[in-house]
Amino acid sequence: MKTVIGLEIHNQLASESKLFCACPTKGYRTAPANSLICPSCLSQPGSKPWGINAKAVGNVLKIALALNCKIILDKPVFVQRKHYIYPDLASGYQRTSKPIGENGELAGVKIREVHVEEDPGQYDLRTGEVNYNRSGVPLVEIVTDPDFTSADHARRFLEELSAILDYLGARRSEPGSMRVDANISIEGHPRIEVKNINSFKGVLTALTFEEARQKNLVKHGAQYGQETRHFDEKRGITIGLRKKESVDDYRYFPDPDVPPMVIGEKLVEKIRRGLPELPAQKRERFVRHYNVTGEEAFAICLEKEYADAFEEIAKDGGAKQAANFMRGVVKKQLNYRDLAYRDSKLTVKTISELLAMLEKKEITEKVAEKLLIDFLDKGLDPRKNAEKEGLLGIHGSQELEAIVERVISENKKPVEDFRKGKAEALHFLAGQVMKLTKGKASPREVKEMLEKRLK
Ligand code: ADP
Ligand code: MG
Ligand code: ZN
């Protein structure tokens, strides 16, 4: 049974004002309810949209170009009204443009289209309160072909897409600004759309759940139809909402109040020339120039600020070690705390300091990780912390040699066993040494010292 998945991704665009009026978008989540509104974004009688926000459209163009789309040039791109009734929509319709770019491609997945639309307001089901501050915040919608074959494939794609949007500086990057509708079917069977998932983890959970649920239905020969489902994040399940609406239900038609956009080649070329280096290009360059592995480059380049930090460290040499450390230990501890590098206290200085101590063999990787954890959680300076805790410099020192001697003299039986050819005895002895050094020595070095001493 083959799984088929396609995504519709919405992300709020970087823009100071709303899509069809001058109301600010900044702080709409925290401002008092219904304070960032005007007659236009509420579609009050007699009000008209002001015309479309050029900055928002520019950001959509950047995104469409970065996704290798063909831009719709020199012909009218209409803004349509998509009708539905829900308290979050003061006008009874949402404005959504026809495609601005089409037929793109990213990581082997076809991008069907990219367009701009307005966010609706927010309706609180529990209290019945409506807050229109979000009404009219510009959104990009990116629609893929059903090219994904697993939930994990979809999640990886979203990571890459998300990195691109950040590199472009084209979106609001705050939690909840990306919302995904995930379509999933078992090949030859009806399609289910899971609406409004707002995290990568959520996409993975929702799709994994749906895949199992649908496979089970198919296995038992159950009949089911196209459906829209809601994702219950807390419980990790999807719940049936309604039969899927068809395009006709929305009664789309061009909005008579908004003149269609016409996008010219000059503008597009200007935007194309201004595109920054994108994650895929940066990865390729890192592999070529710094000789790091593809996986290291992938992990490091997911966040531009992190990639920049790597490059600043790597340009003075030690790129291999830096990549290994930043892809491994550092990334692990950041991920564990659900922290982006840019939101953490970490800086180039701190990472370099840890790397320098590693390089000089003053500390082991284990100790480096401990120092990093203390830095992230308690703000402790790595070197001072290492000095205070006595974690520095056990490597190859007299202190270490003394410990080796002590372990040898205190463990006659294992020493004898080892000399008789019992290799495991060495593990035991090495373990004793590690214990006495409180993990400060490198296990490999300890083993070598023991072997040399006992042979
Ligand atoms: P609609 O008109 O209902 O919005 P579209 O054809 O525009 O449907 O597709 C919407 C999304 O559904 C796209 O992301 C597409 O990739 C995905 N999709 C289409 N067919 C399937 C399918 N059989 N299984 C899973 N996803 C699909
Ligand atoms: Mg659709
Ligand atoms: Zn307004």
Coordinates of C-alpha atoms and ligand atoms in Angstrom, one line a residue:
M1 CA 0.0 0.0 0.0
K2 CA 1.6 3.2 -1.2
T3 CA 1.1 6.4 0.9
V4 CA 0.5 9.6 -1.0
I5 CA 1.0 13.0 0.6
G6 CA 0.7 16.6 -0.6
L7 CA 1.0 19.8 1.5
E8 CA -0.5 23.3 1.5
I9 CA 1.7 25.5 3.5
H10 CA 0.7 28.9 4.9
N11 CA 3.1 31.4 6.4
Q12 CA 2.6 34.9 7.5
L13 CA 4.8 37.2 5.5
A14 CA 7.3 39.8 6.8
S15 CA 5.4 43.0 6.4
E16 CA 4.7 46.0 8.7
S17 CA 1.2 46.5 7.5
K18 CA -1.7 44.3 6.5
L19 CA -2.4 43.2 2.9
F20 CA -5.1 45.7 2.0
C21 CA -4.9 48.5 4.6
A22 CA -2.3 50.4 6.7
C23 CA -3.1 48.6 10.0
P24 CA 0.1 47.4 11.6
T25 CA 0.8 43.7 11.9
K26 CA 3.4 44.1 14.7
G27 CA 2.3 42.7 18.1
Y28 CA -1.2 41.7 16.8
R29 CA -1.0 38.7 19.2
T30 CA -0.4 40.7 22.3
A31 CA -2.3 44.0 21.5
P32 CA -5.7 44.4 23.1
A33 CA -8.3 42.5 21.1
N34 CA -9.7 44.5 18.1
S35 CA -7.3 47.4 18.6
L36 CA -5.4 46.9 15.3
I37 CA -8.3 47.2 12.9
C38 CA -9.9 49.7 10.6
P39 CA -13.1 49.7 8.4
S40 CA -11.2 48.2 5.5
C41 CA -9.9 45.1 7.3
L42 CA -13.3 44.6 8.8
S43 CA -15.1 45.2 5.4
Q44 CA -17.5 47.7 7.0
P45 CA -20.1 49.2 4.7
G46 CA -18.6 51.8 2.5
S47 CA -15.0 50.7 3.1
K48 CA -12.7 49.6 0.3
P49 CA -9.4 47.8 0.3
W50 CA -6.5 50.2 -0.2
G51 CA -4.9 48.2 -3.0
I52 CA -2.4 45.4 -2.5
N53 CA 0.7 45.7 -0.2
A54 CA 3.7 45.7 -2.5
K55 CA 6.2 44.6 0.1
A56 CA 4.1 41.5 0.8
V57 CA 3.9 40.7 -2.9
G58 CA 7.6 41.3 -3.2
N59 CA 8.2 38.7 -0.5
V60 CA 5.9 36.2 -2.3
L61 CA 8.0 36.8 -5.4
K62 CA 11.2 36.1 -3.5
I63 CA 9.7 32.8 -2.2
A64 CA 8.4 31.8 -5.7
L65 CA 11.8 32.4 -7.2
A66 CA 13.6 30.6 -4.5
L67 CA 11.3 27.6 -5.1
N68 CA 12.2 27.7 -8.8
C69 CA 8.7 28.7 -9.9
K70 CA 7.8 30.3 -13.2
I71 CA 6.5 33.8 -12.5
I72 CA 3.2 34.8 -14.1
L73 CA 4.5 37.8 -16.1
D74 CA 2.8 40.7 -17.8
K75 CA -0.8 39.5 -17.4
P76 CA -3.4 40.3 -14.8
V77 CA -3.2 38.2 -11.6
F78 CA -6.6 38.5 -10.0
V79 CA -7.4 38.6 -6.3
Q80 CA -10.4 36.4 -5.7
R81 CA -13.0 36.3 -3.0
K82 CA -13.3 32.8 -1.4
H83 CA -16.5 32.7 0.5
Y84 CA -17.3 30.9 3.7
I85 CA -19.2 31.6 6.9
Y86 CA -17.3 31.6 10.1
P87 CA -17.1 34.2 12.9
D88 CA -13.4 34.9 12.2
L89 CA -14.3 36.4 8.8
A90 CA -16.1 39.8 9.1
S91 CA -16.7 40.1 5.3
G92 CA -17.8 36.5 4.7
Y93 CA -15.0 36.0 2.3
Q94 CA -11.2 35.7 2.3
R95 CA -9.2 37.5 -0.3
T96 CA -6.8 35.1 -2.0
S97 CA -4.8 35.7 -5.2
K98 CA -4.5 33.5 -8.3
P99 CA -1.0 32.0 -8.6
I100 CA 2.0 34.4 -8.7
G101 CA 4.4 31.6 -9.4
E102 CA 3.8 28.1 -10.8
N103 CA 5.6 24.8 -11.6
G104 CA 8.4 25.1 -9.2
E105 CA 10.5 22.4 -7.5
L106 CA 12.3 21.9 -4.2
A107 CA 14.2 18.8 -3.1
G108 CA 12.6 16.7 -5.8
V109 CA 9.0 17.8 -4.9
K110 CA 7.0 19.7 -7.4
I111 CA 5.7 23.1 -6.3
R112 CA 2.3 23.5 -7.9
E113 CA 1.8 27.2 -7.1
V114 CA 2.6 30.1 -4.8
H115 CA 0.1 32.9 -4.1
V116 CA -0.7 35.6 -1.6
E117 CA -3.8 35.8 0.7
E118 CA -5.1 37.4 3.8
D119 CA -5.2 35.8 7.2
P120 CA -8.7 35.8 8.8
G121 CA -9.3 37.0 12.4
Q122 CA -9.3 34.7 15.4
Y123 CA -12.4 33.1 17.0
D124 CA -12.2 31.6 20.4
L125 CA -14.6 28.6 20.4
R126 CA -14.6 28.4 24.2
T127 CA -15.5 32.0 25.0
G128 CA -17.2 32.9 21.8
E129 CA -14.9 36.0 21.5
V130 CA -13.7 37.3 18.2
N131 CA -10.4 39.2 17.7
Y132 CA -9.9 40.8 14.3
N133 CA -6.4 42.0 14.9
R134 CA -5.1 39.2 12.6
S135 CA -7.6 40.0 9.9
G136 CA -5.7 40.9 6.8
V137 CA -2.2 39.9 7.9
P138 CA -0.5 38.9 4.6
L139 CA 0.1 35.2 4.1
V140 CA 1.9 33.2 1.5
E141 CA 0.4 29.9 0.4
I142 CA 2.6 27.2 -1.1
V143 CA 1.0 24.2 -2.7
T144 CA 2.9 21.1 -3.5
D145 CA 2.1 18.2 -5.7
P146 CA 1.3 14.9 -3.9
D147 CA 4.9 13.9 -4.2
F148 CA 5.7 12.8 -0.6
T149 CA 5.7 9.1 0.2
S150 CA 6.0 9.2 4.0
A151 CA 5.3 11.4 7.0
D152 CA 9.0 11.8 7.6
H153 CA 9.6 12.8 4.0
A154 CA 7.1 15.6 4.5
R155 CA 8.7 16.7 7.7
R156 CA 12.2 16.9 6.1
F157 CA 10.8 19.0 3.3
L158 CA 9.2 21.4 5.7
E159 CA 12.5 21.8 7.5
E160 CA 14.2 22.7 4.3
L161 CA 11.4 25.1 3.2
S162 CA 11.4 26.7 6.6
A163 CA 15.1 27.4 6.3
I164 CA 14.6 28.9 2.9
L165 CA 11.9 31.3 4.2
D166 CA 14.2 32.4 7.0
Y167 CA 17.2 32.9 4.7
L168 CA 15.0 35.1 2.5
G169 CA 13.8 37.1 5.5
A170 CA 10.4 36.8 3.8
R171 CA 8.3 35.6 6.6
R172 CA 7.3 36.4 10.2
S173 CA 9.3 33.9 12.1
E174 CA 7.4 33.5 15.3
P175 CA 5.8 30.3 16.7
G176 CA 2.5 29.5 15.0
S177 CA 3.2 31.7 11.9
M178 CA 3.5 28.5 9.7
R179 CA 0.3 26.5 9.3
V180 CA 0.1 23.3 7.2
D181 CA -2.8 21.5 5.7
A182 CA -1.7 18.0 5.0
N183 CA -3.4 15.9 2.4
I184 CA -2.9 12.2 2.6
S185 CA -4.3 9.1 0.9
I186 CA -3.5 5.5 0.4
E187 CA -3.0 5.1 -3.4
G188 CA -6.3 4.5 -5.1
H189 CA -8.3 5.5 -2.1
P190 CA -10.0 8.8 -1.0
R191 CA -7.9 11.7 0.1
I192 CA -8.1 13.1 3.7
E193 CA -7.2 16.7 4.4
V194 CA -5.9 17.5 7.9
K195 CA -6.3 21.2 8.5
N196 CA -4.3 23.8 10.4
I197 CA -1.3 21.9 11.9
N198 CA 1.1 24.4 13.3
S199 CA 4.4 22.6 14.0
F200 CA 6.7 20.2 12.2
K201 CA 6.2 17.7 15.0
G202 CA 2.5 18.1 14.6
V203 CA 2.7 17.3 10.8
L204 CA 4.7 14.2 11.6
T205 CA 2.3 13.1 14.3
A206 CA -0.9 13.8 12.3
L207 CA 0.4 12.1 9.2
T208 CA 1.7 9.1 11.0
F209 CA -1.7 8.7 12.7
E210 CA -3.7 9.2 9.5
E211 CA -1.5 6.8 7.6
A212 CA -2.1 4.0 10.1
R213 CA -5.8 4.8 10.3
Q214 CA -6.3 4.8 6.6
K215 CA -4.3 1.6 6.0
N216 CA -6.4 -0.1 8.6
L217 CA -9.6 1.0 6.9
V218 CA -8.3 -0.2 3.6
K219 CA -7.2 -3.5 5.0
H220 CA -10.6 -4.2 6.4
G221 CA -12.3 -3.2 3.2
A222 CA -14.1 -0.3 4.8
Q223 CA -15.8 2.4 2.6
Y224 CA -14.9 6.0 3.3
G225 CA -15.0 9.2 1.4
Q226 CA -13.0 12.4 1.0
E227 CA -13.0 14.3 4.3
T228 CA -11.6 17.2 6.2
R229 CA -10.2 16.4 9.6
H230 CA -9.0 18.4 12.6
F231 CA -5.7 17.6 14.3
D232 CA -5.9 17.3 18.1
E233 CA -2.4 18.2 19.1
K234 CA -2.7 17.2 22.7
R235 CA -3.9 13.7 22.0
G236 CA -1.9 13.3 18.8
I237 CA -4.9 12.2 16.7
T238 CA -7.2 13.5 14.0
I239 CA -10.9 13.9 14.3
G240 CA -13.5 14.0 11.5
L241 CA -14.9 17.5 10.8
R242 CA -16.9 17.5 7.6
K243 CA -17.1 16.1 4.2
K244 CA -14.6 17.9 2.1
E245 CA -16.0 21.0 0.4
S246 CA -15.5 21.3 -3.3
V247 CA -14.2 24.3 -5.1
D248 CA -17.7 25.2 -6.0
D249 CA -18.7 25.6 -2.4
Y250 CA -16.5 28.6 -2.1
R251 CA -18.1 30.6 -5.0
Y252 CA -14.7 32.1 -6.0
F253 CA -14.9 35.2 -8.1
P254 CA -12.5 38.1 -8.8
D255 CA -12.8 40.8 -6.2
P256 CA -14.2 43.9 -8.0
D257 CA -12.6 46.2 -5.4
V258 CA -9.0 45.1 -6.0
P259 CA -7.4 45.8 -9.4
P260 CA -5.5 42.7 -10.6
M261 CA -1.7 42.7 -10.2
V262 CA 0.5 42.8 -13.2
I263 CA 4.0 41.7 -12.5
G264 CA 6.7 42.9 -14.9
E265 CA 10.0 41.3 -15.9
K266 CA 12.1 44.1 -14.6
L267 CA 10.8 43.8 -11.1
V268 CA 11.3 40.0 -11.1
E269 CA 14.9 40.3 -12.4
K270 CA 15.7 42.9 -9.7
I271 CA 14.3 40.5 -7.0
R272 CA 16.1 37.5 -8.5
R273 CA 19.5 39.4 -8.4
G274 CA 18.9 40.3 -4.8
L275 CA 18.3 36.7 -3.7
P276 CA 20.7 35.6 -1.0
E277 CA 22.7 32.4 -1.0
L278 CA 20.1 29.7 -0.2
P279 CA 20.6 26.7 2.1
A280 CA 21.3 24.2 -0.7
Q281 CA 24.0 26.5 -2.2
K282 CA 25.5 27.2 1.2
R283 CA 25.6 23.4 1.9
E284 CA 27.3 22.7 -1.4
R285 CA 29.9 25.5 -0.8
F286 CA 30.6 24.2 2.8
V287 CA 31.2 20.7 1.5
R288 CA 33.4 22.0 -1.3
H289 CA 35.3 24.6 0.6
Y290 CA 35.5 23.3 4.1
N291 CA 35.5 19.6 3.3
V292 CA 32.7 18.9 5.7
T293 CA 30.3 16.0 5.1
G294 CA 26.8 16.4 3.5
E295 CA 25.1 15.6 6.8
E296 CA 27.2 18.1 8.7
A297 CA 26.4 20.8 6.2
F298 CA 22.7 20.0 6.2
A299 CA 22.4 20.2 10.0
I300 CA 24.5 23.4 10.2
C301 CA 22.8 25.2 7.3
L302 CA 19.2 24.8 8.5
E303 CA 19.6 28.1 10.4
K304 CA 21.4 30.9 8.7
E305 CA 22.7 32.4 11.9
Y306 CA 24.2 29.1 12.8
A307 CA 25.7 28.6 9.4
D308 CA 27.3 32.1 9.7
A309 CA 28.7 31.2 13.1
F310 CA 30.2 28.0 11.7
E311 CA 31.8 30.0 8.9
E312 CA 33.2 32.6 11.2
I313 CA 34.8 29.8 13.3
A314 CA 35.9 27.7 10.3
K315 CA 37.7 30.5 8.4
D316 CA 40.5 30.5 10.9
G317 CA 41.0 26.7 10.4
G318 CA 39.7 23.7 12.2
A319 CA 36.6 23.5 10.0
K320 CA 36.4 19.7 10.3
Q321 CA 36.4 19.7 14.1
A322 CA 34.0 22.7 14.2
A323 CA 31.6 21.0 11.9
N324 CA 31.7 17.8 13.8
F325 CA 31.2 19.5 17.1
M326 CA 28.5 21.9 15.9
R327 CA 26.6 19.2 14.1
G328 CA 26.9 16.8 17.0
V329 CA 27.1 18.0 20.6
V330 CA 26.0 21.6 20.1
K331 CA 23.0 20.8 17.9
K332 CA 22.0 18.0 20.2
Q333 CA 21.9 20.3 23.2
L334 CA 20.1 23.1 21.4
N335 CA 17.5 20.6 19.9
Y336 CA 17.0 19.1 23.3
R337 CA 16.0 22.5 24.6
D338 CA 13.9 23.3 21.5
L339 CA 16.2 26.3 21.0
A340 CA 17.3 27.9 17.8
Y341 CA 20.9 29.1 17.9
R342 CA 19.7 32.7 17.4
D343 CA 17.5 32.5 20.5
S344 CA 20.1 30.9 22.7
K345 CA 22.9 32.6 24.6
L346 CA 25.5 30.8 22.5
T347 CA 27.9 32.9 20.5
V348 CA 30.9 32.3 18.2
K349 CA 33.1 33.1 21.2
T350 CA 31.7 30.4 23.4
I351 CA 31.8 27.7 20.7
S352 CA 35.4 28.7 19.8
E353 CA 36.5 28.6 23.4
L354 CA 35.2 25.0 23.8
L355 CA 36.7 24.0 20.5
A356 CA 40.1 25.5 21.5
M357 CA 40.1 23.5 24.8
L358 CA 39.2 20.4 22.8
E359 CA 41.9 21.1 20.3
K360 CA 44.6 21.5 23.0
K361 CA 43.3 18.3 24.5
E362 CA 42.6 20.2 27.8
I363 CA 39.1 18.6 27.8
T364 CA 37.4 15.6 26.3
E365 CA 34.2 15.8 24.3
K366 CA 32.3 14.5 27.3
V367 CA 33.5 17.4 29.4
A368 CA 32.9 19.8 26.5
E369 CA 29.3 18.7 26.5
K370 CA 29.0 19.2 30.3
L371 CA 30.5 22.7 30.0
L372 CA 28.1 23.5 27.2
I373 CA 25.1 22.3 29.3
D374 CA 26.2 24.4 32.2
F375 CA 26.6 27.4 29.9
L376 CA 23.1 27.0 28.3
D377 CA 21.3 26.3 31.6
K378 CA 23.3 28.3 34.1
G379 CA 25.2 30.8 32.0
L380 CA 28.5 29.6 33.4
D381 CA 31.6 30.5 31.4
P382 CA 33.1 27.3 30.1
R383 CA 36.8 27.9 31.0
K384 CA 36.1 29.3 34.4
N385 CA 33.7 26.5 35.1
A386 CA 36.3 23.9 34.0
E387 CA 38.9 25.5 36.2
K388 CA 36.7 25.7 39.2
E389 CA 35.5 22.1 38.8
G390 CA 39.0 20.8 38.1
L391 CA 38.0 19.4 34.7
L392 CA 41.0 20.7 32.8
G393 CA 44.2 19.2 31.7
I394 CA 44.2 15.6 32.9
H395 CA 45.3 14.6 29.4
G396 CA 48.7 12.8 29.3
S397 CA 49.6 14.5 32.5
Q398 CA 51.5 13.1 35.4
E399 CA 48.3 13.0 37.3
L400 CA 46.8 10.6 34.8
E401 CA 49.9 8.4 34.8
A402 CA 49.8 8.2 38.6
I403 CA 46.2 7.1 38.4
V404 CA 47.1 4.4 35.9
E405 CA 49.8 3.1 38.2
R406 CA 47.5 3.1 41.1
V407 CA 44.8 1.1 39.2
I408 CA 47.5 -1.4 38.1
S409 CA 48.8 -2.0 41.5
E410 CA 45.4 -2.2 43.1
N411 CA 44.0 -4.7 40.6
K412 CA 46.4 -7.6 40.5
K413 CA 43.9 -10.2 39.3
P414 CA 42.6 -8.3 36.2
V415 CA 46.2 -7.3 35.3
E416 CA 47.2 -11.0 35.4
D417 CA 44.1 -11.9 33.3
F418 CA 45.0 -9.4 30.7
R419 CA 48.6 -10.6 30.5
K420 CA 47.2 -14.1 30.0
G421 CA 45.3 -12.8 27.0
K422 CA 41.9 -11.9 28.4
A423 CA 41.1 -8.8 26.5
E424 CA 38.0 -7.8 28.5
A425 CA 40.2 -7.3 31.6
L426 CA 41.5 -4.2 29.9
H427 CA 38.0 -2.7 29.7
F428 CA 37.7 -3.2 33.4
L429 CA 41.0 -1.5 34.2
A430 CA 40.2 1.4 31.8
G431 CA 36.9 1.7 33.6
Q432 CA 38.6 2.0 36.9
V433 CA 40.9 4.7 35.6
M434 CA 38.0 6.7 34.1
K435 CA 36.2 6.5 37.4
L436 CA 39.1 8.0 39.2
T437 CA 39.5 10.8 36.7
K438 CA 35.8 11.5 37.0
G439 CA 35.5 11.1 33.2
K440 CA 38.1 13.7 32.5
A441 CA 40.5 11.5 30.5
S442 CA 39.8 10.3 27.0
P443 CA 38.9 6.6 27.1
R444 CA 41.1 5.9 24.0
E445 CA 44.1 7.5 25.6
V446 CA 43.6 5.6 28.8
K447 CA 43.4 2.3 27.0
E448 CA 46.5 3.0 25.1
M449 CA 48.4 4.0 28.2
L450 CA 47.3 0.8 30.0
E451 CA 48.2 -1.4 27.0
K452 CA 51.7 0.2 26.7
R453 CA 52.3 -0.1 30.4
L454 CA 51.2 -3.7 30.6
K455 CA 53.0 -5.1 27.5
Ligands
ADP1 P1 -8.3 20.9 -3.8 O1 -8.8 21.5 -5.1 O2 -9.3 20.1 -3.1 O3 -7.7 21.9 -2.9 P2 -5.9 20.2 -5.0 O4 -5.9 19.3 -6.2 O5 -5.8 21.6 -5.2 O6 -7.2 19.9 -4.2 O7 -4.8 19.6 -4.1 C1 -4.7 20.1 -2.8 C2 -3.6 19.4 -2.1 O8 -3.9 18.0 -2.0 C3 -2.3 19.5 -2.9 O9 -1.2 19.8 -1.9 C4 -2.1 18.1 -3.5 O10 -0.7 17.8 -3.6 C5 -2.8 17.2 -2.5 N1 -3.3 16.0 -3.1 C6 -4.0 15.9 -4.3 N2 -4.3 14.7 -4.6 C7 -3.9 13.9 -3.5 C8 -3.9 12.5 -3.1 N3 -4.5 11.6 -3.9 N4 -3.4 12.1 -2.0 C9 -2.8 13.0 -1.2 N5 -2.7 14.3 -1.4 C10 -3.2 14.8 -2.6
MG2 MG -6.7 23.7 -2.4
ZN3 ZN -7.1 47.7 8.7

